[in-house]
PDB file of C-alpha atoms and ligand atoms in Angstrom:
ATOM      1  CA  MET A   4     101.645  28.499  75.062  1.00  0.00           C
ATOM      2  CA  LEU A   5      99.088  28.941  77.808  1.00  0.00           C
ATOM      3  CA  THR A   6      96.443  26.269  77.345  1.00  0.00           C
ATOM      4  CA  ASP A   7      94.481  26.608  80.597  1.00  0.00           C
ATOM      5  CA  MET A   8      90.909  27.196  79.348  1.00  0.00           C
ATOM      6  CA  SER A   9      89.816  28.549  82.739  1.00  0.00           C
ATOM      7  CA  ARG A  10      91.978  31.638  82.209  1.00  0.00           C
ATOM      8  CA  PRO A  11      90.455  34.697  80.559  1.00  0.00           C
ATOM      9  CA  THR A  12      91.593  35.267  76.982  1.00  0.00           C
ATOM     10  CA  ILE A  13      94.310  37.891  76.888  1.00  0.00           C
ATOM     11  CA  PRO A  14      94.256  40.196  73.861  1.00  0.00           C
ATOM     12  CA  GLU A  15      97.227  39.668  71.517  1.00  0.00           C
ATOM     13  CA  PRO A  16      98.570  43.288  71.788  1.00  0.00           C
ATOM     14  CA  VAL A  17      98.713  42.899  75.575  1.00  0.00           C
ATOM     15  CA  LEU A  18     100.513  39.566  75.242  1.00  0.00           C
ATOM     16  CA  ARG A  19     102.970  41.109  72.777  1.00  0.00           C
ATOM     17  CA  ALA A  20     103.694  43.982  75.172  1.00  0.00           C
ATOM     18  CA  ALA A  21     104.167  41.460  77.998  1.00  0.00           C
ATOM     19  CA  ARG A  22     106.630  39.395  75.955  1.00  0.00           C
ATOM     20  CA  GLN A  23     108.536  42.523  74.974  1.00  0.00           C
ATOM     21  CA  ASN A  24     108.707  43.596  78.583  1.00  0.00           C
ATOM     22  CA  ALA A  25     109.900  40.154  79.659  1.00  0.00           C
ATOM     23  CA  ARG A  26     112.647  40.268  77.029  1.00  0.00           C
ATOM     24  CA  THR A  27     113.779  43.694  78.297  1.00  0.00           C
ATOM     25  CA  LEU A  28     113.966  42.292  81.806  1.00  0.00           C
ATOM     26  CA  GLN A  29     115.938  39.293  80.560  1.00  0.00           C
ATOM     27  CA  LEU A  30     118.413  41.630  78.863  1.00  0.00           C
ATOM     28  CA  LEU A  31     118.841  43.320  82.205  1.00  0.00           C
ATOM     29  CA  GLY A  32     119.672  39.942  83.700  1.00  0.00           C
ATOM     30  CA  VAL A  33     116.382  39.724  85.571  1.00  0.00           C
ATOM     31  CA  ASP A  34     115.004  36.240  86.112  1.00  0.00           C
ATOM     32  CA  PHE A  35     112.464  37.147  88.775  1.00  0.00           C
ATOM     33  CA  VAL A  36     109.714  39.737  88.931  1.00  0.00           C
ATOM     34  CA  PRO A  37     107.296  40.456  91.777  1.00  0.00           C
ATOM     35  CA  LEU A  38     103.904  38.827  91.269  1.00  0.00           C
ATOM     36  CA  ARG A  39     100.675  39.680  93.042  1.00  0.00           C
ATOM     37  CA  ALA A  40      98.360  36.923  94.201  1.00  0.00           C
ATOM     38  CA  PRO A  41      94.850  37.199  92.682  1.00  0.00           C
ATOM     39  CA  ARG A  42      92.574  39.258  94.928  1.00  0.00           C
ATOM     40  CA  ALA A  43      89.216  37.948  96.041  1.00  0.00           C
ATOM     41  CA  VAL A  44      86.460  39.776  94.140  1.00  0.00           C
ATOM     42  CA  ASP A  45      84.634  40.630  97.328  1.00  0.00           C
ATOM     43  CA  ALA A  46      87.740  41.674  99.259  1.00  0.00           C
ATOM     44  CA  ALA A  47      87.243  44.704 101.488  1.00  0.00           C
ATOM     45  CA  PRO A  48      88.389  47.903  99.768  1.00  0.00           C
ATOM     46  CA  ALA A  49      91.952  48.700 100.690  1.00  0.00           C
ATOM     47  CA  ALA A  50      92.802  51.790 102.713  1.00  0.00           C
ATOM     48  CA  PRO A  51      93.493  54.751 100.409  1.00  0.00           C
ATOM     49  CA  VAL A  52      96.833  54.311  98.770  1.00  0.00           C
ATOM     50  CA  ALA A  53      98.806  56.191  96.176  1.00  0.00           C
ATOM     51  CA  PRO A  54      97.791  55.203  92.625  1.00  0.00           C
ATOM     52  CA  ALA A  55      98.836  51.648  91.879  1.00  0.00           C
ATOM     53  CA  PRO A  56     101.474  51.288  89.170  1.00  0.00           C
ATOM     54  CA  PRO A  57     100.164  50.101  85.823  1.00  0.00           C
ATOM     55  CA  ALA A  58     100.495  46.352  85.370  1.00  0.00           C
ATOM     56  CA  LEU A  59     103.557  45.191  83.470  1.00  0.00           C
ATOM     57  CA  SER A  60     101.459  42.433  81.950  1.00  0.00           C
ATOM     58  CA  PRO A  61      98.514  40.260  83.004  1.00  0.00           C
ATOM     59  CA  GLN A  62     100.971  37.812  84.618  1.00  0.00           C
ATOM     60  CA  ILE A  63     103.689  40.237  85.654  1.00  0.00           C
ATOM     61  CA  GLU A  64     102.018  42.611  88.017  1.00  0.00           C
ATOM     62  CA  PRO A  65     103.579  44.661  90.775  1.00  0.00           C
ATOM     63  CA  LYS A  66     101.979  44.725  94.180  1.00  0.00           C
ATOM     64  CA  PRO A  67      99.853  47.875  94.367  1.00  0.00           C
ATOM     65  CA  GLY A  68     100.866  50.254  97.090  1.00  0.00           C
ATOM     66  CA  LEU A  69     103.884  48.203  98.015  1.00  0.00           C
ATOM     67  CA  PHE A  70     106.325  50.995  97.403  1.00  0.00           C
ATOM     68  CA  SER A  71     104.088  53.908  98.259  1.00  0.00           C
ATOM     69  CA  SER A  72     104.273  55.344 101.719  1.00  0.00           C
ATOM     70  CA  GLU A  73     100.665  54.635 102.617  1.00  0.00           C
ATOM     71  CA  VAL A  74      99.520  51.669 104.659  1.00  0.00           C
ATOM     72  CA  ALA A  75     100.634  48.507 102.910  1.00  0.00           C
ATOM     73  CA  PRO A  76      97.804  46.230 101.727  1.00  0.00           C
ATOM     74  CA  ALA A  77      97.165  43.146 103.825  1.00  0.00           C
ATOM     75  CA  GLU A  78      98.739  40.794 101.299  1.00  0.00           C
ATOM     76  CA  VAL A  79     102.153  42.413 101.673  1.00  0.00           C
ATOM     77  CA  ARG A  80     104.383  40.746 104.202  1.00  0.00           C
ATOM     78  CA  PRO A  81     106.199  43.123 106.545  1.00  0.00           C
ATOM     79  CA  ALA A  82     109.757  43.827 105.499  1.00  0.00           C
ATOM     80  CA  ALA A  83     112.092  41.246 106.919  1.00  0.00           C
ATOM     81  CA  ALA A  84     114.341  43.602 108.814  1.00  0.00           C
ATOM     82  CA  PRO A  85     117.328  41.922 110.416  1.00  0.00           C
ATOM     83  CA  ALA A  86     117.041  41.285 114.137  1.00  0.00           C
ATOM     84  CA  GLY A  87     117.791  44.402 116.142  1.00  0.00           C
ATOM     85  CA  ALA A  88     117.090  46.766 113.218  1.00  0.00           C
ATOM     86  CA  PRO A  89     115.419  50.022 114.296  1.00  0.00           C
ATOM     87  CA  ALA A  90     111.779  50.504 113.298  1.00  0.00           C
ATOM     88  CA  ALA A  91     111.180  52.827 110.337  1.00  0.00           C
ATOM     89  CA  ALA A  92     110.425  56.435 111.319  1.00  0.00           C
ATOM     90  CA  ALA A  93     106.892  57.730 111.011  1.00  0.00           C
ATOM     91  CA  LYS A  94     106.426  59.432 107.659  1.00  0.00           C
ATOM     92  CA  LEU A  95     105.589  63.100 107.354  1.00  0.00           C
ATOM     93  CA  PRO A  96     102.262  63.837 105.641  1.00  0.00           C
ATOM     94  CA  ARG A  97     102.960  63.986 101.888  1.00  0.00           C
ATOM     95  CA  GLU A  98     102.100  67.713 101.445  1.00  0.00           C
ATOM     96  CA  HIS A  99     104.259  68.608 104.430  1.00  0.00           C
ATOM     97  CA  ALA A 100     107.193  66.566 103.129  1.00  0.00           C
ATOM     98  CA  ALA A 101     106.800  68.182  99.694  1.00  0.00           C
ATOM     99  CA  ALA A 102     106.773  71.660 101.275  1.00  0.00           C
ATOM    100  CA  LEU A 103     109.893  70.871 103.331  1.00  0.00           C
ATOM    101  CA  LEU A 104     111.663  69.622 100.205  1.00  0.00           C
ATOM    102  CA  ASP A 105     110.746  72.891  98.450  1.00  0.00           C
ATOM    103  CA  GLU A 106     112.091  74.915 101.363  1.00  0.00           C
ATOM    104  CA  LEU A 107     115.278  72.853 101.376  1.00  0.00           C
ATOM    105  CA  ARG A 108     115.714  73.436  97.663  1.00  0.00           C
ATOM    106  CA  GLN A 109     115.343  77.186  98.185  1.00  0.00           C
ATOM    107  CA  ARG A 110     117.893  77.053 101.010  1.00  0.00           C
ATOM    108  CA  TYR A 111     120.264  75.122  98.748  1.00  0.00           C
ATOM    109  CA  GLU A 112     119.858  77.778  96.053  1.00  0.00           C
ATOM    110  CA  ARG A 113     120.548  80.586  98.556  1.00  0.00           C
ATOM    111  CA  ASP A 114     123.567  78.825 100.104  1.00  0.00           C
ATOM    112  CA  ALA A 115     124.858  77.661  96.683  1.00  0.00           C
ATOM    113  CA  PRO A 116     127.487  75.244  98.069  1.00  0.00           C
ATOM    114  CA  HIS A 117     128.465  74.460  94.462  1.00  0.00           C
ATOM    115  CA  ALA A 118     129.786  78.030  94.131  1.00  0.00           C
ATOM    116  CA  ARG A 119     132.828  76.818  96.103  1.00  0.00           C
ATOM    117  CA  PHE A 120     133.977  74.598  93.242  1.00  0.00           C
ATOM    118  CA  VAL A 121     134.186  74.714  89.475  1.00  0.00           C
ATOM    119  CA  THR A 122     130.915  74.013  87.734  1.00  0.00           C
ATOM    120  CA  ASP A 123     129.499  74.835  84.336  1.00  0.00           C
ATOM    121  CA  HIS A 124     125.901  73.999  85.131  1.00  0.00           C
ATOM    122  CA  HIS A 125     122.745  75.509  83.635  1.00  0.00           C
ATOM    123  CA  ASN A 126     120.199  74.052  86.040  1.00  0.00           C
ATOM    124  CA  ILE A 127     120.148  72.821  89.590  1.00  0.00           C
ATOM    125  CA  VAL A 128     119.080  69.180  89.659  1.00  0.00           C
ATOM    126  CA  PHE A 129     117.678  68.898  93.145  1.00  0.00           C
ATOM    127  CA  GLY A 130     115.841  65.552  93.051  1.00  0.00           C
ATOM    128  CA  GLU A 131     112.395  64.238  92.248  1.00  0.00           C
ATOM    129  CA  GLY A 132     109.848  61.572  93.051  1.00  0.00           C
ATOM    130  CA  ASP A 133     107.459  60.646  95.826  1.00  0.00           C
ATOM    131  CA  PRO A 134     108.304  62.873  98.838  1.00  0.00           C
ATOM    132  CA  CYS A 135     107.306  59.931 101.041  1.00  0.00           C
ATOM    133  CA  ALA A 136     108.862  57.119  98.983  1.00  0.00           C
ATOM    134  CA  ARG A 137     109.807  53.915 100.779  1.00  0.00           C
ATOM    135  CA  LEU A 138     112.730  53.464  98.409  1.00  0.00           C
ATOM    136  CA  MET A 139     115.284  56.156  97.500  1.00  0.00           C
ATOM    137  CA  PHE A 140     118.062  56.046  94.912  1.00  0.00           C
ATOM    138  CA  VAL A 141     121.123  58.269  95.277  1.00  0.00           C
ATOM    139  CA  GLY A 142     123.524  58.953  92.399  1.00  0.00           C
ATOM    140  CA  GLU A 143     126.611  61.120  92.209  1.00  0.00           C
ATOM    141  CA  ALA A 144     125.974  64.190  90.042  1.00  0.00           C
ATOM    142  CA  PRO A 145     123.900  65.365  87.078  1.00  0.00           C
ATOM    143  CA  GLY A 146     125.181  64.723  83.567  1.00  0.00           C
ATOM    144  CA  ALA A 147     124.562  66.770  80.425  1.00  0.00           C
ATOM    145  CA  GLU A 148     120.943  65.735  79.912  1.00  0.00           C
ATOM    146  CA  GLU A 149     120.125  66.216  83.584  1.00  0.00           C
ATOM    147  CA  ASP A 150     121.743  69.668  83.478  1.00  0.00           C
ATOM    148  CA  ARG A 151     119.642  70.569  80.422  1.00  0.00           C
ATOM    149  CA  THR A 152     116.336  69.396  81.926  1.00  0.00           C
ATOM    150  CA  GLY A 153     116.893  69.995  85.641  1.00  0.00           C
ATOM    151  CA  ARG A 154     115.834  66.383  86.355  1.00  0.00           C
ATOM    152  CA  PRO A 155     117.955  63.557  87.799  1.00  0.00           C
ATOM    153  CA  PHE A 156     118.757  60.435  85.795  1.00  0.00           C
ATOM    154  CA  VAL A 157     117.117  61.247  82.481  1.00  0.00           C
ATOM    155  CA  GLY A 158     120.087  60.480  80.168  1.00  0.00           C
ATOM    156  CA  ARG A 159     121.279  57.025  79.112  1.00  0.00           C
ATOM    157  CA  ALA A 160     122.147  55.987  82.649  1.00  0.00           C
ATOM    158  CA  GLY A 161     118.713  57.241  83.696  1.00  0.00           C
ATOM    159  CA  GLN A 162     117.004  55.098  81.101  1.00  0.00           C
ATOM    160  CA  LEU A 163     118.768  52.063  82.515  1.00  0.00           C
ATOM    161  CA  LEU A 164     117.822  53.147  86.031  1.00  0.00           C
ATOM    162  CA  ASP A 165     114.191  53.349  84.864  1.00  0.00           C
ATOM    163  CA  LYS A 166     114.455  49.736  83.641  1.00  0.00           C
ATOM    164  CA  MET A 167     115.909  48.683  86.959  1.00  0.00           C
ATOM    165  CA  ILE A 168     113.051  50.413  88.782  1.00  0.00           C
ATOM    166  CA  ASN A 169     110.477  48.797  86.481  1.00  0.00           C
ATOM    167  CA  ALA A 170     112.136  45.405  86.979  1.00  0.00           C
ATOM    168  CA  MET A 171     111.469  45.856  90.689  1.00  0.00           C
ATOM    169  CA  GLY A 172     107.770  46.180  89.834  1.00  0.00           C
ATOM    170  CA  LEU A 173     107.776  49.947  90.288  1.00  0.00           C
ATOM    171  CA  GLU A 174     107.227  53.136  88.402  1.00  0.00           C
ATOM    172  CA  ARG A 175     109.747  55.963  88.649  1.00  0.00           C
ATOM    173  CA  GLY A 176     107.229  58.245  90.383  1.00  0.00           C
ATOM    174  CA  GLN A 177     106.968  55.826  93.309  1.00  0.00           C
ATOM    175  CA  VAL A 178     110.588  56.226  94.377  1.00  0.00           C
ATOM    176  CA  TYR A 179     112.664  59.303  95.194  1.00  0.00           C
ATOM    177  CA  ILE A 180     115.809  59.998  93.155  1.00  0.00           C
ATOM    178  CA  ALA A 181     118.556  62.425  94.161  1.00  0.00           C
ATOM    179  CA  ASN A 182     122.262  63.024  93.673  1.00  0.00           C
ATOM    180  CA  VAL A 183     125.045  64.044  96.032  1.00  0.00           C
ATOM    181  CA  LEU A 184     125.952  67.018  93.826  1.00  0.00           C
ATOM    182  CA  LYS A 185     123.040  69.070  92.551  1.00  0.00           C
ATOM    183  CA  THR A 186     125.007  70.674  89.706  1.00  0.00           C
ATOM    184  CA  ARG A 187     126.932  69.195  86.818  1.00  0.00           C
ATOM    185  CA  PRO A 188     130.718  68.983  87.229  1.00  0.00           C
ATOM    186  CA  PRO A 189     132.586  70.183  84.123  1.00  0.00           C
ATOM    187  CA  GLY A 190     133.192  67.386  81.646  1.00  0.00           C
ATOM    188  CA  ASN A 191     131.182  64.963  83.805  1.00  0.00           C
ATOM    189  CA  ALA A 192     134.154  64.638  86.144  1.00  0.00           C
ATOM    190  CA  THR A 193     133.732  62.346  89.119  1.00  0.00           C
ATOM    191  CA  PRO A 194     132.927  64.546  92.143  1.00  0.00           C
ATOM    192  CA  THR A 195     135.813  65.069  94.530  1.00  0.00           C
ATOM    193  CA  SER A 196     135.421  64.279  98.210  1.00  0.00           C
ATOM    194  CA  ASP A 197     135.479  68.037  98.992  1.00  0.00           C
ATOM    195  CA  GLU A 198     132.619  68.653  96.552  1.00  0.00           C
ATOM    196  CA  CYS A 199     130.664  65.765  98.042  1.00  0.00           C
ATOM    197  CA  ALA A 200     131.287  67.053 101.566  1.00  0.00           C
ATOM    198  CA  ALA A 201     130.053  70.563 100.639  1.00  0.00           C
ATOM    199  CA  CYS A 202     126.768  69.217  99.233  1.00  0.00           C
ATOM    200  CA  ALA A 203     126.211  66.258 101.562  1.00  0.00           C
ATOM    201  CA  PRO A 204     124.204  68.107 104.274  1.00  0.00           C
ATOM    202  CA  TYR A 205     121.483  68.929 101.726  1.00  0.00           C
ATOM    203  CA  LEU A 206     121.306  65.296 100.626  1.00  0.00           C
ATOM    204  CA  TYR A 207     121.200  64.175 104.265  1.00  0.00           C
ATOM    205  CA  GLU A 208     118.279  66.497 104.908  1.00  0.00           C
ATOM    206  CA  GLN A 209     116.478  65.291 101.776  1.00  0.00           C
ATOM    207  CA  ILE A 210     116.741  61.797 103.213  1.00  0.00           C
ATOM    208  CA  MET A 211     115.490  62.960 106.605  1.00  0.00           C
ATOM    209  CA  ILE A 212     112.416  64.481 104.951  1.00  0.00           C
ATOM    210  CA  VAL A 213     111.597  61.538 102.637  1.00  0.00           C
ATOM    211  CA  ARG A 214     112.405  58.977 105.358  1.00  0.00           C
ATOM    212  CA  PRO A 215     112.862  56.026 103.012  1.00  0.00           C
ATOM    213  CA  GLU A 216     112.960  52.552 104.485  1.00  0.00           C
ATOM    214  CA  VAL A 217     115.738  51.599 102.089  1.00  0.00           C
ATOM    215  CA  ILE A 218     118.321  53.635 100.158  1.00  0.00           C
ATOM    216  CA  VAL A 219     120.089  52.189  97.120  1.00  0.00           C
ATOM    217  CA  THR A 220     123.303  54.096  96.444  1.00  0.00           C
ATOM    218  CA  LEU A 221     124.496  54.064  92.844  1.00  0.00           C
ATOM    219  CA  GLY A 222     128.270  54.000  92.578  1.00  0.00           C
ATOM    220  CA  LEU A 223     131.168  54.983  94.775  1.00  0.00           C
ATOM    221  CA  PRO A 224     130.747  58.736  95.472  1.00  0.00           C
ATOM    222  CA  ALA A 225     127.145  58.248  96.624  1.00  0.00           C
ATOM    223  CA  SER A 226     128.010  55.191  98.719  1.00  0.00           C
ATOM    224  CA  ARG A 227     130.996  56.844 100.358  1.00  0.00           C
ATOM    225  CA  THR A 228     129.077  60.064 101.036  1.00  0.00           C
ATOM    226  CA  LEU A 229     126.267  58.280 102.829  1.00  0.00           C
ATOM    227  CA  LEU A 230     128.363  55.691 104.604  1.00  0.00           C
ATOM    228  CA  ASN A 231     131.305  57.859 105.587  1.00  0.00           C
ATOM    229  CA  THR A 232     133.767  55.249 104.418  1.00  0.00           C
ATOM    230  CA  MET A 233     136.622  54.933 101.942  1.00  0.00           C
ATOM    231  CA  GLU A 234     135.848  51.271 101.127  1.00  0.00           C
ATOM    232  CA  SER A 235     135.918  50.165  97.482  1.00  0.00           C
ATOM    233  CA  MET A 236     132.752  49.482  95.513  1.00  0.00           C
ATOM    234  CA  GLY A 237     133.618  45.781  95.450  1.00  0.00           C
ATOM    235  CA  ALA A 238     133.642  45.737  99.245  1.00  0.00           C
ATOM    236  CA  LEU A 239     130.518  47.871  99.573  1.00  0.00           C
ATOM    237  CA  ARG A 240     128.014  46.446  97.072  1.00  0.00           C
ATOM    238  CA  GLY A 241     125.717  43.575  97.881  1.00  0.00           C
ATOM    239  CA  ARG A 242     125.800  44.109 101.655  1.00  0.00           C
ATOM    240  CA  TRP A 243     123.609  46.096 104.017  1.00  0.00           C
ATOM    241  CA  TRP A 244     125.113  49.232 105.524  1.00  0.00           C
ATOM    242  CA  THR A 245     123.664  52.006 107.630  1.00  0.00           C
ATOM    243  CA  PHE A 246     123.195  55.708 106.926  1.00  0.00           C
ATOM    244  CA  ARG A 247     123.509  57.702 110.153  1.00  0.00           C
ATOM    245  CA  PRO A 248     122.764  61.404 109.727  1.00  0.00           C
ATOM    246  CA  PRO A 249     125.100  63.722 111.649  1.00  0.00           C
ATOM    247  CA  ALA A 250     123.759  64.280 115.171  1.00  0.00           C
ATOM    248  CA  ALA A 251     123.716  68.069 114.704  1.00  0.00           C
ATOM    249  CA  LEU A 252     121.425  67.786 111.669  1.00  0.00           C
ATOM    250  CA  LEU A 253     119.192  65.292 113.421  1.00  0.00           C
ATOM    251  CA  ALA A 254     118.888  67.653 116.361  1.00  0.00           C
ATOM    252  CA  GLY A 255     118.273  70.884 114.482  1.00  0.00           C
ATOM    253  CA  ALA A 256     117.463  70.625 110.756  1.00  0.00           C
ATOM    254  CA  PRO A 257     113.902  71.578 109.746  1.00  0.00           C
ATOM    255  CA  GLY A 258     113.598  68.237 107.908  1.00  0.00           C
ATOM    256  CA  ALA A 259     114.346  66.285 111.064  1.00  0.00           C
ATOM    257  CA  GLN A 260     110.995  67.061 112.738  1.00  0.00           C
ATOM    258  CA  GLY A 261     109.896  64.083 114.805  1.00  0.00           C
ATOM    259  CA  LEU A 262     113.005  61.990 114.152  1.00  0.00           C
ATOM    260  CA  ARG A 263     114.518  60.438 117.214  1.00  0.00           C
ATOM    261  CA  PRO A 264     118.236  60.604 118.040  1.00  0.00           C
ATOM    262  CA  GLY A 265     119.896  57.544 116.562  1.00  0.00           C
ATOM    263  CA  TRP A 266     117.509  57.354 113.593  1.00  0.00           C
ATOM    264  CA  THR A 267     119.155  55.448 110.710  1.00  0.00           C
ATOM    265  CA  VAL A 268     118.329  54.075 107.257  1.00  0.00           C
ATOM    266  CA  PRO A 269     119.582  50.789 105.747  1.00  0.00           C
ATOM    267  CA  VAL A 270     121.645  51.269 102.600  1.00  0.00           C
ATOM    268  CA  MET A 271     122.302  48.816  99.768  1.00  0.00           C
ATOM    269  CA  PRO A 272     125.153  50.041  97.552  1.00  0.00           C
ATOM    270  CA  THR A 273     125.200  48.841  93.958  1.00  0.00           C
ATOM    271  CA  TYR A 274     127.003  49.686  90.742  1.00  0.00           C
ATOM    272  CA  HIS A 275     126.126  52.948  89.005  1.00  0.00           C
ATOM    273  CA  PRO A 276     124.009  52.395  85.848  1.00  0.00           C
ATOM    274  CA  ALA A 277     126.642  54.337  83.853  1.00  0.00           C
ATOM    275  CA  PHE A 278     129.233  51.750  84.929  1.00  0.00           C
ATOM    276  CA  LEU A 279     126.835  48.996  83.955  1.00  0.00           C
ATOM    277  CA  LEU A 280     126.421  50.566  80.497  1.00  0.00           C
ATOM    278  CA  ARG A 281     130.194  50.619  80.088  1.00  0.00           C
ATOM    279  CA  SER A 282     130.668  47.074  81.413  1.00  0.00           C
ATOM    280  CA  TYR A 283     127.472  45.412  80.313  1.00  0.00           C
ATOM    281  CA  THR A 284     128.459  41.891  81.272  1.00  0.00           C
ATOM    282  CA  THR A 285     126.075  39.231  82.486  1.00  0.00           C
ATOM    283  CA  GLU A 286     128.062  39.051  85.716  1.00  0.00           C
ATOM    284  CA  ASN A 287     127.656  42.772  86.456  1.00  0.00           C
ATOM    285  CA  ARG A 288     123.964  42.784  85.558  1.00  0.00           C
ATOM    286  CA  GLN A 289     123.359  39.809  87.810  1.00  0.00           C
ATOM    287  CA  LYS A 290     125.202  41.507  90.663  1.00  0.00           C
ATOM    288  CA  VAL A 291     123.066  44.636  90.313  1.00  0.00           C
ATOM    289  CA  TRP A 292     119.899  42.581  90.127  1.00  0.00           C
ATOM    290  CA  ALA A 293     120.947  40.619  93.217  1.00  0.00           C
ATOM    291  CA  ASP A 294     121.443  43.930  95.070  1.00  0.00           C
ATOM    292  CA  LEU A 295     118.048  45.235  93.962  1.00  0.00           C
ATOM    293  CA  ARG A 296     116.409  41.969  95.039  1.00  0.00           C
ATOM    294  CA  GLN A 297     117.861  42.416  98.504  1.00  0.00           C
ATOM    295  CA  ALA A 298     116.299  45.890  98.577  1.00  0.00           C
ATOM    296  CA  MET A 299     112.954  44.469  97.458  1.00  0.00           C
ATOM    297  CA  GLU A 300     113.052  41.747 100.078  1.00  0.00           C
ATOM    298  CA  ARG A 301     113.825  44.294 102.773  1.00  0.00           C
ATOM    299  CA  LEU A 302     110.720  46.201 101.661  1.00  0.00           C
ATOM    300  CA  GLY A 303     108.565  43.102 101.822  1.00  0.00           C
ATOM    301  CA  ALA A 304     108.387  42.263  98.103  1.00  0.00           C
ATOM    302  CA  SER A 305     108.854  38.575  97.517  1.00  0.00           C
ATOM    303  CA  PRO A 306     110.133  37.965  93.997  1.00  0.00           C
ATOM    304  CA  VAL A 307     108.493  35.000  92.332  1.00  0.00           C
ATOM    305  CA  ARG A 308     109.960  33.169  89.372  1.00  0.00           C
ATOM    306  CA  VAL A 309     108.284  34.234  86.146  1.00  0.00           C
ATOM    307  CA  GLU A 310     106.177  31.536  84.534  1.00  0.00           C
ATOM    308  CA  THR A 311     108.279  29.761  81.931  1.00  0.00           C
ATOM    309  CA  ALA A 312     105.633  30.456  79.307  1.00  0.00           C
ATOM    310  CA  THR A 313     105.992  34.191  79.870  1.00  0.00           C
ATOM    311  CA  MET A 314     109.774  34.272  79.802  1.00  0.00           C
ATOM    312  CA  SER A 315     110.374  31.731  77.068  1.00  0.00           C
ATOM    313  CA  PRO A 316     112.729  33.263  74.499  1.00  0.00           C
ATOM    314  CA  GLY A 317     111.001  31.136  71.853  1.00  0.00           C
ATOM    315  CA  GLU A 318     107.796  33.164  72.150  1.00  0.00           C
ATOM    316  CA  GLU A 319     108.441  35.933  69.690  1.00  0.00           C
ATOM    317  CA  GLY A 320     105.798  38.579  69.220  1.00  0.00           C
TER     318      GLY A 320
HETATM  319  N1  URA Z  26     124.488  60.075  86.876  1.00  0.00           N
HETATM  320  C1  URA Z  26     124.208  60.434  88.143  1.00  0.00           C
HETATM  321  O1  URA Z  26     124.901  60.057  89.068  1.00  0.00           O
HETATM  322  N2  URA Z  26     123.157  61.188  88.349  1.00  0.00           N
HETATM  323  C2  URA Z  26     122.347  61.604  87.380  1.00  0.00           C
HETATM  324  O2  URA Z  26     121.385  62.294  87.650  1.00  0.00           O
HETATM  325  C3  URA Z  26     122.659  61.196  86.065  1.00  0.00           C
HETATM  326  C4  URA Z  26     123.730  60.434  85.835  1.00  0.00           C
END
């Protein structure tokens, strides 16, 4: 129980929602969430930022603007990039990035690289989210629900991805989500390396337009496609790697405007949420959460241990 009389009274429905949310996070293996320090009442108004995500609870509150592409608020520490890491590229204005993504989608539809392999898709699932997101997730290929709706990660794996994103103190609309393949392989087959290679240039250009500061790859096909490696998932996950777009794309693709030669993005590979659903062990959940925490730290979010009162399993709503 919170007994501090100096705290404002929190309405019971809000407390119940907060406890429920904390339990969901616990199920995910999350023992930390990002907290925001209380702001001074007379603090200067922040520079315009994208809408702040709704609070998870009065105590569990994400840092507003932290994952939007606008100027970070003063309270956010700069991302702790490893020594020697290249500075993040200047973002494109949001409308311009959105227009370039539209153009790229149209080019993808005209080129139809998926026509070279067997597919039984109904919709192209190009990608969605903030065109200037600081954090990007990359999966392998749409499943049945994604094929039906034309949106990435909306099936069961997508619901778990949403929880992972929320556990990072974010809303889905603040990140950008894409797949290597934009069309569903028959029977949800794992994409072959040829299929990945045919579609990769469009994913690379999506990345060059969004210019995320961190990419989290979900599973092996996405990790291998971005990192140009044949390493196993066990060797890849939990460590920082680097996405280097092909020099020819960097020199000539419309999405590369203003990017310097040698521009790169740090990549944190982690397990695919579909794998996590199949192998829902505490060990796997903790590994994924550890990977996501590394991504958060790189972006300047410092996870703080949740107050025991908030996370106590004894506090049933
Ligand atoms: N799995 C993926 O890799 N991508 C999706 O969009 C959905 C499931």
